[in-house]
mmCIF file of C-alpha atoms in Angstrom:
data_model
loop_
_atom_site.group_PDB
_atom_site.id
_atom_site.type_symbol
_atom_site.label_atom_id
_atom_site.label_comp_id
_atom_site.label_asym_id
_atom_site.label_seq_id
_atom_site.Cartn_x
_atom_site.Cartn_y
_atom_site.Cartn_z
ATOM 1 C CA MET A 1 -0.248 0.504 0.010
ATOM 2 C CA LYS A 2 2.578 2.511 0.731
ATOM 3 C CA LYS A 3 4.050 2.686 -2.899
ATOM 4 C CA TYR A 4 0.278 2.749 -4.463
ATOM 5 C CA THR A 5 0.398 5.905 -1.714
ATOM 6 C CA ILE A 6 3.879 7.272 -3.195
ATOM 7 C CA CYS A 7 2.377 7.540 -6.743
ATOM 8 C CA LEU A 8 -1.288 8.338 -6.225
ATOM 9 C CA SER A 9 0.490 11.356 -4.108
ATOM 10 C CA LEU A 10 2.611 11.923 -7.471
ATOM 11 C CA CYS A 11 -0.325 12.167 -9.890
ATOM 12 C CA LEU A 12 -2.126 14.287 -7.537
ATOM 13 C CA MET A 13 0.549 16.099 -7.522
ATOM 14 C CA LEU A 14 0.563 16.938 -11.114
ATOM 15 C CA THR A 15 -2.693 17.122 -11.671
ATOM 16 C CA CYS A 16 -3.741 19.777 -8.954
ATOM 17 C CA GLY A 17 -4.993 22.485 -10.578
ATOM 18 C CA ALA A 18 -7.656 21.912 -13.119
ATOM 19 C CA ALA A 19 -9.944 24.394 -12.152
ATOM 20 C CA GLY A 20 -7.860 26.983 -14.351
ATOM 21 C CA ALA A 21 -7.917 24.882 -16.931
ATOM 22 C CA PHE A 22 -8.523 25.080 -20.460
ATOM 23 C CA ASP A 23 -11.589 23.499 -21.460
ATOM 24 C CA MET A 24 -11.147 20.916 -24.189
ATOM 25 C CA ASP A 25 -15.062 21.304 -24.806
ATOM 26 C CA ASP A 26 -14.805 23.881 -27.248
ATOM 27 C CA MET A 27 -11.533 22.795 -28.641
ATOM 28 C CA HIS A 28 -13.598 20.010 -29.720
ATOM 29 C CA MET A 29 -16.547 21.871 -30.670
ATOM 30 C CA ASP A 30 -14.716 24.411 -32.710
ATOM 31 C CA GLN A 31 -12.603 21.722 -34.116
ATOM 32 C CA GLU A 32 -15.957 19.799 -35.204
ATOM 33 C CA GLN A 33 -16.935 23.570 -37.340
ATOM 34 C CA HIS A 34 -14.380 23.060 -39.289
ATOM 35 C CA ALA A 35 -14.961 18.748 -40.298
ATOM 36 C CA HIS A 36 -18.479 19.279 -41.292
ATOM 37 C CA THR A 37 -17.529 22.074 -42.767
ATOM 38 C CA GLY A 38 -14.861 20.363 -45.021
ATOM 39 C CA HIS A 39 -11.845 22.551 -44.347
ATOM 40 C CA ASP A 40 -8.634 20.791 -43.805
ATOM 41 C CA MET A 41 -8.555 19.956 -40.398
ATOM 42 C CA SER A 42 -4.478 20.106 -40.314
ATOM 43 C CA SER A 43 -4.705 23.879 -40.530
ATOM 44 C CA HIS A 44 -6.514 24.222 -37.050
ATOM 45 C CA MET A 45 -4.020 21.520 -35.490
ATOM 46 C CA GLY A 46 -2.734 24.810 -32.798
ATOM 47 C CA PRO A 47 -0.281 23.803 -29.668
ATOM 48 C CA GLY A 48 -3.631 22.814 -28.030
ATOM 49 C CA PHE A 49 -4.518 20.285 -29.906
ATOM 50 C CA GLN A 50 -1.386 18.906 -30.724
ATOM 51 C CA MET A 51 -0.356 18.408 -26.773
ATOM 52 C CA VAL A 52 -4.217 16.494 -25.492
ATOM 53 C CA PHE A 53 -3.285 14.687 -28.839
ATOM 54 C CA ASN A 54 0.278 13.901 -28.010
ATOM 55 C CA PRO A 55 1.080 13.561 -24.497
ATOM 56 C CA ALA A 56 3.122 10.347 -24.380
ATOM 57 C CA PHE A 57 4.581 8.127 -27.832
ATOM 58 C CA SER A 58 5.449 5.422 -25.594
ATOM 59 C CA ASP A 59 2.600 4.808 -23.916
ATOM 60 C CA ASP A 60 -0.950 4.080 -24.660
ATOM 61 C CA ILE A 61 -2.547 7.768 -22.681
ATOM 62 C CA TYR A 62 -6.216 7.616 -24.179
ATOM 63 C CA HIS A 63 -8.396 10.555 -25.245
ATOM 64 C CA VAL A 64 -11.202 11.080 -28.038
ATOM 65 C CA HIS A 65 -11.389 12.095 -31.300
ATOM 66 C CA PRO A 66 -13.363 14.809 -32.743
ATOM 67 C CA ALA A 67 -16.840 13.035 -35.027
ATOM 68 C CA GLY A 68 -14.444 11.788 -38.043
ATOM 69 C CA MET A 69 -11.214 12.055 -37.232
ATOM 70 C CA TRP A 70 -8.472 9.665 -37.925
ATOM 71 C CA MET A 71 -5.580 8.839 -36.048
ATOM 72 C CA VAL A 72 -2.917 6.647 -37.383
ATOM 73 C CA SER A 73 -0.468 5.801 -35.480
ATOM 74 C CA TYR A 74 3.012 4.006 -35.650
ATOM 75 C CA LYS A 75 5.782 3.496 -33.245
ATOM 76 C CA PHE A 76 8.509 1.192 -32.421
ATOM 77 C CA MET A 77 9.999 0.247 -28.592
ATOM 78 C CA HIS A 78 13.210 -1.476 -27.214
ATOM 79 C CA VAL A 79 13.383 -2.493 -24.112
ATOM 80 C CA ASN A 80 16.705 -3.547 -22.539
ATOM 81 C CA MET A 81 16.923 -6.097 -19.860
ATOM 82 C CA ASP A 82 20.202 -6.405 -17.844
ATOM 83 C CA GLY A 83 20.920 -8.290 -14.604
ATOM 84 C CA LEU A 84 19.245 -10.566 -12.120
ATOM 85 C CA GLN A 85 17.312 -9.576 -8.992
ATOM 86 C CA GLU A 86 15.290 -10.556 -6.282
ATOM 87 C CA GLY A 87 13.255 -8.847 -4.528
ATOM 88 C CA THR A 88 15.660 -5.358 -4.419
ATOM 89 C CA THR A 89 18.450 -7.476 -4.226
ATOM 90 C CA ASN A 90 21.299 -7.324 -7.160
ATOM 91 C CA ILE A 91 22.393 -11.347 -7.474
ATOM 92 C CA PRO A 92 25.393 -12.149 -9.459
ATOM 93 C CA ALA A 93 25.158 -14.283 -12.334
ATOM 94 C CA GLY A 94 27.470 -16.497 -10.407
ATOM 95 C CA VAL A 95 26.023 -17.874 -8.033
ATOM 96 C CA VAL A 96 22.476 -18.831 -9.456
ATOM 97 C CA SER A 97 24.230 -21.960 -11.535
ATOM 98 C CA PRO A 98 25.149 -24.949 -11.427
ATOM 99 C CA GLN A 99 21.715 -27.433 -10.724
ATOM 100 C CA GLY A 100 21.854 -28.636 -7.827
ATOM 101 C CA SER A 101 23.853 -26.209 -5.782
ATOM 102 C CA LYS A 102 22.315 -23.779 -3.353
ATOM 103 C CA PRO A 103 20.543 -21.477 -3.227
ATOM 104 C CA TYR A 104 19.020 -21.329 -6.888
ATOM 105 C CA GLY A 105 20.652 -24.063 -8.831
ATOM 106 C CA PHE A 106 19.763 -23.907 -12.365
ATOM 107 C CA MET A 107 21.498 -24.849 -15.159
ATOM 108 C CA MET A 108 21.065 -22.163 -17.202
ATOM 109 C CA THR A 109 21.441 -18.299 -15.429
ATOM 110 C CA PRO A 110 20.173 -15.329 -18.437
ATOM 111 C CA THR A 111 22.029 -12.508 -18.243
ATOM 112 C CA ARG A 112 20.799 -10.076 -21.037
ATOM 113 C CA MET A 113 17.265 -10.083 -23.161
ATOM 114 C CA SER A 114 16.352 -7.599 -25.066
ATOM 115 C CA MET A 115 12.332 -6.710 -26.709
ATOM 116 C CA ASP A 116 11.734 -4.597 -29.903
ATOM 117 C CA MET A 117 8.530 -4.072 -30.608
ATOM 118 C CA GLN A 118 6.680 -2.617 -33.466
ATOM 119 C CA MET A 119 3.028 -0.912 -33.120
ATOM 120 C CA LEU A 120 0.487 -0.365 -35.704
ATOM 121 C CA MET A 121 -2.481 1.575 -34.024
ATOM 122 C CA LEU A 122 -5.344 3.052 -36.009
ATOM 123 C CA MET A 123 -8.430 5.546 -34.219
ATOM 124 C CA TYR A 124 -11.503 7.066 -35.698
ATOM 125 C CA GLY A 125 -13.794 9.525 -34.172
ATOM 126 C CA VAL A 126 -17.755 7.846 -34.310
ATOM 127 C CA SER A 127 -18.605 11.296 -32.296
ATOM 128 C CA ASP A 128 -17.586 14.153 -30.489
ATOM 129 C CA ASP A 129 -17.573 11.272 -27.255
ATOM 130 C CA LEU A 130 -16.789 8.531 -28.377
ATOM 131 C CA SER A 131 -13.882 6.834 -30.442
ATOM 132 C CA VAL A 132 -12.549 3.292 -31.239
ATOM 133 C CA MET A 133 -9.441 2.382 -31.423
ATOM 134 C CA ALA A 134 -7.079 -1.103 -32.883
ATOM 135 C CA MET A 135 -3.654 -2.204 -32.286
ATOM 136 C CA ALA A 136 -1.693 -5.063 -33.483
ATOM 137 C CA SER A 137 1.686 -5.641 -32.635
ATOM 138 C CA TYR A 138 5.179 -7.579 -33.744
ATOM 139 C CA GLN A 139 7.568 -8.487 -31.427
ATOM 140 C CA SER A 140 11.350 -9.633 -31.506
ATOM 141 C CA MET A 141 13.053 -10.951 -28.048
ATOM 142 C CA THR A 142 16.611 -12.458 -27.557
ATOM 143 C CA MET A 143 17.528 -13.691 -24.228
ATOM 144 C CA ASP A 144 21.434 -14.417 -23.371
ATOM 145 C CA MET A 145 22.437 -16.798 -21.225
ATOM 146 C CA LEU A 146 25.552 -18.634 -19.940
ATOM 147 C CA MET A 147 25.383 -22.586 -19.160
ATOM 148 C CA ASN A 148 26.704 -24.248 -16.052
ATOM 149 C CA MET A 149 27.125 -28.506 -15.785
ATOM 150 C CA GLY A 150 29.279 -27.952 -13.708
ATOM 151 C CA ALA A 151 32.255 -27.130 -14.744
ATOM 152 C CA GLY A 152 31.969 -23.368 -14.231
ATOM 153 C CA ASN A 153 30.153 -21.158 -16.385
ATOM 154 C CA ILE A 154 30.061 -20.782 -20.044
ATOM 155 C CA PRO A 155 27.945 -18.576 -22.693
ATOM 156 C CA SER A 156 25.737 -20.310 -24.497
ATOM 157 C CA ALA A 157 23.411 -19.533 -28.239
ATOM 158 C CA PRO A 158 21.106 -17.297 -27.319
ATOM 159 C CA MET A 159 17.255 -17.700 -27.099
ATOM 160 C CA ARG A 160 15.135 -15.818 -29.775
ATOM 161 C CA THR A 161 11.504 -15.566 -30.313
ATOM 162 C CA SER A 162 9.262 -13.326 -32.884
ATOM 163 C CA GLY A 163 5.714 -12.671 -34.251
ATOM 164 C CA PHE A 164 2.793 -10.678 -33.534
ATOM 165 C CA GLY A 165 1.414 -10.601 -30.338
ATOM 166 C CA ASP A 166 -2.098 -9.971 -28.401
ATOM 167 C CA THR A 167 -4.809 -7.531 -30.587
ATOM 168 C CA GLU A 168 -6.089 -4.505 -28.770
ATOM 169 C CA LEU A 169 -9.616 -3.162 -29.542
ATOM 170 C CA ARG A 170 -11.050 0.227 -27.793
ATOM 171 C CA GLY A 171 -14.120 1.853 -27.218
ATOM 172 C CA ILE A 172 -12.968 5.313 -25.245
ATOM 173 C CA TYR A 173 -15.810 7.971 -24.217
ATOM 174 C CA LYS A 174 -15.155 11.366 -22.847
ATOM 175 C CA ILE A 175 -17.145 12.193 -19.484
ATOM 176 C CA ASN A 176 -16.235 15.621 -19.898
ATOM 177 C CA GLY A 177 -13.721 18.397 -20.269
ATOM 178 C CA TYR A 178 -11.472 16.523 -18.120
ATOM 179 C CA LEU A 179 -12.085 13.233 -17.687
ATOM 180 C CA VAL A 180 -11.909 9.994 -20.138
ATOM 181 C CA GLY A 181 -13.064 6.176 -19.480
ATOM 182 C CA SER A 182 -11.873 3.022 -21.806
ATOM 183 C CA LEU A 183 -12.304 -0.362 -22.219
ATOM 184 C CA GLY A 184 -10.092 -2.308 -23.894
ATOM 185 C CA LEU A 185 -10.178 -5.649 -25.305
ATOM 186 C CA SER A 186 -7.111 -8.027 -25.821
ATOM 187 C CA ILE A 187 -7.534 -10.743 -28.699
ATOM 188 C CA PRO A 188 -4.904 -13.520 -27.712
ATOM 189 C CA THR A 189 -3.572 -13.177 -31.403
ATOM 190 C CA GLY A 190 0.205 -13.938 -30.100
ATOM 191 C CA ASP A 191 1.818 -17.323 -30.393
ATOM 192 C CA THR A 192 2.062 -18.904 -27.128
ATOM 193 C CA HIS A 193 4.091 -22.095 -28.103
ATOM 194 C CA GLN A 194 7.090 -20.736 -29.547
ATOM 195 C CA GLN A 195 10.143 -23.233 -28.958
ATOM 196 C CA ILE A 196 13.837 -22.634 -28.136
ATOM 197 C CA GLU A 197 16.612 -25.300 -28.727
ATOM 198 C CA MET A 198 19.235 -25.615 -25.922
ATOM 199 C CA MET A 199 22.025 -27.905 -26.097
ATOM 200 C CA SER A 200 20.539 -29.759 -29.456
ATOM 201 C CA ARG A 201 16.615 -30.092 -27.858
ATOM 202 C CA THR A 202 14.137 -28.749 -28.589
ATOM 203 C CA PHE A 203 11.374 -27.056 -25.796
ATOM 204 C CA ARG A 204 9.146 -24.442 -25.388
ATOM 205 C CA ALA A 205 10.137 -20.924 -24.937
ATOM 206 C CA PRO A 206 10.066 -19.421 -21.460
ATOM 207 C CA TYR A 207 6.711 -17.226 -20.477
ATOM 208 C CA ASP A 208 8.250 -14.322 -20.956
ATOM 209 C CA MET A 209 10.259 -15.620 -24.254
ATOM 210 C CA GLN A 210 6.205 -16.205 -25.865
ATOM 211 C CA LEU A 211 3.805 -13.523 -28.060
ATOM 212 C CA GLY A 212 0.615 -13.351 -26.216
ATOM 213 C CA SER A 213 -1.026 -14.225 -23.023
ATOM 214 C CA GLY A 214 -3.325 -16.944 -24.942
ATOM 215 C CA THR A 215 -6.672 -14.812 -23.007
ATOM 216 C CA PHE A 216 -9.213 -12.528 -23.709
ATOM 217 C CA ASP A 217 -8.258 -9.802 -21.706
ATOM 218 C CA LEU A 218 -9.935 -6.686 -20.517
ATOM 219 C CA LYS A 219 -8.188 -3.657 -19.359
ATOM 220 C CA PRO A 220 -10.423 -0.322 -18.139
ATOM 221 C CA ALA A 221 -8.812 2.312 -17.872
ATOM 222 C CA LEU A 222 -9.867 6.137 -16.499
ATOM 223 C CA THR A 223 -7.598 9.430 -17.545
ATOM 224 C CA TYR A 224 -7.417 12.771 -16.413
ATOM 225 C CA SER A 225 -5.995 15.532 -19.050
ATOM 226 C CA ALA A 226 -5.824 19.384 -18.314
ATOM 227 C CA LEU A 227 -4.282 22.249 -20.120
ATOM 228 C CA SER A 228 -3.361 25.173 -18.926
ATOM 229 C CA ASP A 229 -5.349 28.654 -20.187
ATOM 230 C CA ASP A 230 -2.315 29.671 -22.797
ATOM 231 C CA ALA A 231 -2.212 26.019 -24.009
ATOM 232 C CA LEU A 232 1.252 25.188 -23.181
ATOM 233 C CA TRP A 233 1.499 23.398 -20.150
ATOM 234 C CA ASN A 234 -0.722 20.088 -20.374
ATOM 235 C CA TRP A 235 -0.760 17.695 -16.837
ATOM 236 C CA GLY A 236 -2.871 14.407 -15.943
ATOM 237 C CA GLY A 237 -2.354 10.834 -14.978
ATOM 238 C CA GLN A 238 -4.016 8.270 -15.881
ATOM 239 C CA VAL A 239 -4.820 4.700 -14.048
ATOM 240 C CA MET A 240 -5.219 1.452 -16.082
ATOM 241 C CA TYR A 241 -6.032 -2.528 -14.999
ATOM 242 C CA THR A 242 -5.425 -5.059 -17.053
ATOM 243 C CA TYR A 243 -7.361 -8.493 -16.210
ATOM 244 C CA HIS A 244 -7.063 -11.932 -17.257
ATOM 245 C CA PRO A 245 -10.299 -13.638 -16.553
ATOM 246 C CA GLY A 246 -9.207 -17.396 -16.492
ATOM 247 C CA ASN A 247 -6.276 -20.047 -17.411
ATOM 248 C CA ASN A 248 -4.985 -19.786 -21.694
ATOM 249 C CA ASP A 249 -5.224 -24.036 -23.329
ATOM 250 C CA ASP A 250 -1.554 -24.142 -21.572
ATOM 251 C CA GLY A 251 -2.791 -24.056 -17.838
ATOM 252 C CA TYR A 252 -1.817 -21.041 -16.875
ATOM 253 C CA LYS A 253 -2.360 -17.244 -16.892
ATOM 254 C CA LEU A 254 -0.448 -13.890 -16.534
ATOM 255 C CA GLY A 255 -0.600 -11.648 -13.685
ATOM 256 C CA ASN A 256 -3.234 -9.089 -13.420
ATOM 257 C CA ASN A 257 -1.412 -5.752 -13.502
ATOM 258 C CA THR A 258 -2.362 -2.013 -12.370
ATOM 259 C CA LYS A 259 -0.704 0.200 -14.531
ATOM 260 C CA LEU A 260 -0.485 4.398 -12.781
ATOM 261 C CA THR A 261 0.727 6.842 -15.138
ATOM 262 C CA THR A 262 1.558 10.701 -15.411
ATOM 263 C CA TRP A 263 2.925 13.151 -17.076
ATOM 264 C CA LEU A 264 3.966 17.005 -17.256
ATOM 265 C CA GLN A 265 3.972 18.078 -20.881
ATOM 266 C CA ARG A 266 5.395 21.810 -22.234
ATOM 267 C CA ALA A 267 4.496 23.140 -25.390
ATOM 268 C CA LEU A 268 7.752 24.947 -27.647
ATOM 269 C CA GLY A 269 7.352 26.007 -30.730
ATOM 270 C CA PRO A 270 5.426 23.163 -33.000
ATOM 271 C CA ALA A 271 7.629 20.567 -30.274
ATOM 272 C CA SER A 272 7.081 19.562 -26.708
ATOM 273 C CA ALA A 273 8.741 17.838 -23.719
ATOM 274 C CA TRP A 274 7.344 15.831 -21.397
ATOM 275 C CA LEU A 275 8.586 13.998 -18.083
ATOM 276 C CA ARG A 276 6.344 10.977 -17.178
ATOM 277 C CA LEU A 277 6.371 8.397 -14.286
ATOM 278 C CA THR A 278 4.652 4.838 -14.101
ATOM 279 C CA PHE A 279 4.176 2.578 -12.036
ATOM 280 C CA ASN A 280 3.251 -0.796 -12.534
ATOM 281 C CA ASP A 281 2.085 -3.327 -9.822
ATOM 282 C CA THR A 282 1.848 -7.356 -11.920
ATOM 283 C CA GLY A 283 0.759 -10.462 -10.171
ATOM 284 C CA ARG A 284 2.580 -13.745 -10.396
ATOM 285 C CA ILE A 285 1.896 -16.294 -13.334
ATOM 286 C CA HIS A 286 -1.186 -18.817 -11.734
ATOM 287 C CA GLY A 287 -0.671 -22.078 -13.288
ATOM 288 C CA GLN A 288 2.015 -24.190 -15.226
ATOM 289 C CA ASP A 289 2.395 -24.229 -18.928
ATOM 290 C CA PRO A 290 3.347 -28.581 -18.998
ATOM 291 C CA GLU A 291 5.701 -27.830 -22.025
ATOM 292 C CA ILE A 292 7.425 -25.027 -20.127
ATOM 293 C CA ALA A 293 7.766 -27.432 -17.187
ATOM 294 C CA LYS A 294 9.916 -29.471 -18.688
ATOM 295 C CA MET A 295 12.831 -27.409 -18.607
ATOM 296 C CA LEU A 296 12.761 -27.882 -15.160
ATOM 297 C CA ASP A 297 13.414 -31.797 -15.400
ATOM 298 C CA SER A 298 16.899 -32.302 -13.156
ATOM 299 C CA VAL A 299 17.809 -35.711 -15.748
ATOM 300 C CA ASN A 300 16.428 -34.522 -19.429
ATOM 301 C CA GLY A 301 15.949 -30.329 -18.501
ATOM 302 C CA ALA A 302 17.624 -26.982 -19.375
ATOM 303 C CA SER A 303 16.585 -25.422 -15.781
ATOM 304 C CA MET A 304 16.447 -21.984 -16.185
ATOM 305 C CA PRO A 305 14.339 -19.139 -13.131
ATOM 306 C CA ASP A 306 12.097 -17.760 -16.319
ATOM 307 C CA ALA A 307 10.926 -21.628 -16.706
ATOM 308 C CA ASP A 308 9.273 -20.998 -12.558
ATOM 309 C CA PRO A 309 6.163 -19.043 -13.061
ATOM 310 C CA ALA A 310 6.711 -18.035 -9.955
ATOM 311 C CA ASN A 311 9.766 -15.844 -10.867
ATOM 312 C CA TYR A 312 7.008 -13.516 -12.404
ATOM 313 C CA GLY A 313 5.643 -10.193 -11.668
ATOM 314 C CA GLY A 314 6.242 -7.457 -9.058
ATOM 315 C CA GLN A 315 6.586 -3.892 -8.725
ATOM 316 C CA ARG A 316 8.010 -0.969 -10.966
ATOM 317 C CA LEU A 317 8.787 2.329 -11.118
ATOM 318 C CA ASP A 318 9.794 4.043 -14.132
ATOM 319 C CA GLY A 319 11.285 7.350 -15.275
ATOM 320 C CA HIS A 320 10.689 8.586 -18.577
ATOM 321 C CA LEU A 321 11.772 12.109 -20.734
ATOM 322 C CA GLY A 322 10.694 12.665 -24.394
ATOM 323 C CA MET A 323 10.661 15.047 -27.141
ATOM 324 C CA SER A 324 7.870 15.769 -30.223
ATOM 325 C CA TYR A 325 8.022 17.604 -33.509
ATOM 326 C CA ALA A 326 4.452 18.733 -34.954
ATOM 327 C CA LYS A 327 4.151 19.999 -38.963
ATOM 328 C CA GLY A 328 0.594 20.284 -39.449
ATOM 329 C CA PRO A 329 -1.286 16.818 -39.669
ATOM 330 C CA PHE A 330 2.106 14.850 -38.537
ATOM 331 C CA SER A 331 3.660 14.326 -35.216
ATOM 332 C CA PHE A 332 7.146 12.686 -34.564
ATOM 333 C CA GLY A 333 8.526 12.114 -31.207
ATOM 334 C CA VAL A 334 11.458 9.964 -29.258
ATOM 335 C CA GLU A 335 11.096 9.271 -25.593
ATOM 336 C CA GLY A 336 13.237 7.671 -23.069
ATOM 337 C CA GLY A 337 13.476 6.050 -19.509
ATOM 338 C CA ILE A 338 15.078 4.123 -16.947
ATOM 339 C CA PRO A 339 13.604 1.915 -14.008
ATOM 340 C CA LEU A 340 13.856 4.270 -10.784
ATOM 341 C CA PHE A 341 12.877 1.648 -8.392
ATOM 342 C CA GLN A 342 12.466 -2.467 -9.058
ATOM 343 C CA ASP A 343 10.685 -5.196 -6.332
ATOM 344 C CA VAL A 344 10.307 -8.714 -8.233
ATOM 345 C CA ASN A 345 9.335 -11.623 -7.441
ATOM 346 C CA GLY A 346 11.986 -14.498 -7.110
ATOM 347 C CA LEU A 347 14.467 -14.437 -9.143
ATOM 348 C CA GLN A 348 13.958 -12.826 -12.735
ATOM 349 C CA LEU A 349 16.363 -10.693 -14.977
ATOM 350 C CA VAL A 350 15.130 -6.841 -14.424
ATOM 351 C CA ASN A 351 14.784 -3.831 -16.673
ATOM 352 C CA SER A 352 17.909 -1.466 -17.664
ATOM 353 C CA TRP A 353 16.630 0.996 -20.330
ATOM 354 C CA TYR A 354 13.650 1.722 -22.757
ATOM 355 C CA LEU A 355 13.812 4.000 -25.815
ATOM 356 C CA THR A 356 10.337 4.505 -27.542
ATOM 357 C CA THR A 357 9.930 6.410 -31.352
ATOM 358 C CA GLY A 358 6.967 7.366 -32.823
ATOM 359 C CA LEU A 359 4.909 8.942 -36.201
ATOM 360 C CA GLN A 360 1.701 9.582 -35.726
ATOM 361 C CA VAL A 361 -0.689 11.632 -38.734
ATOM 362 C CA MET A 362 -4.377 12.916 -38.102
ATOM 363 C CA PHE A 363 -6.427 13.642 -40.667
#
């Protein structure tokens, strides 16, 4: 509860003072008039418009669009993980192996992992109060490992998986000039049967190397966003929950996730810059994939921490710094981030840095 209190306090600090904020309803009415008279909306996309519709490129900050308006965005995200941690304690790779040793006793030790994700999103304003969104993704993951069969750690061939991830459909509704509610449905289009080769044998890849959840997931969110009177400052916060309703066909479900995001953004002519904090609380995996469990077999397996469902989830606070540039209906952005705090369940690789670039167009 202490971690939640800290993060909610940060959200309140950035979102206080809404009484003097710019009324987004007025801006939407003006934009609607342009759209209905057939004018080029790009001519009306001033700093206030760009600030509302672009608070952060590397995350999904939900908003509505004027009726009849489209937005298409492409994002490339890189996540780098480096080093092992149990709880908040760093764990040297040398104490994880060999198999049967104390306190861990794994044969394979992950040392570094990277994930590249490409995301394509399409959004449409059904009315001034309701927008719909669809998003697809493609992922590529690589994990470096050490192998120890009793004669010391030696580098092993990295594990690699890639393919399309889960697809998200979302409805977004404007409650008032500051609040937006939304509900997403994640469709399990990502493969959960990715395979890897280790020691001339084929295994099902561990949970974090799979491409999807294998379940239909619900993702409700509530977003607060406000502009200053001069439309030069934008601030807000968002809470989102990801709910995995039951086990997938492989006998497990990923841990549910609570995500709190807050941001402060400043317009700088055609550019804007922002600071953002994100807090994630993710539960352990429930159940177990019997194919992945074969990796833990002491005779025929290739045991590693990632094959144990207890070694997933935890809490993490990330800090991000980003900048975007707008030209007419087009916007280009880049954002970098690092973890400020991590407390993980069991033994896990931990995040070290993030980088996202994106391009979006509104018409």
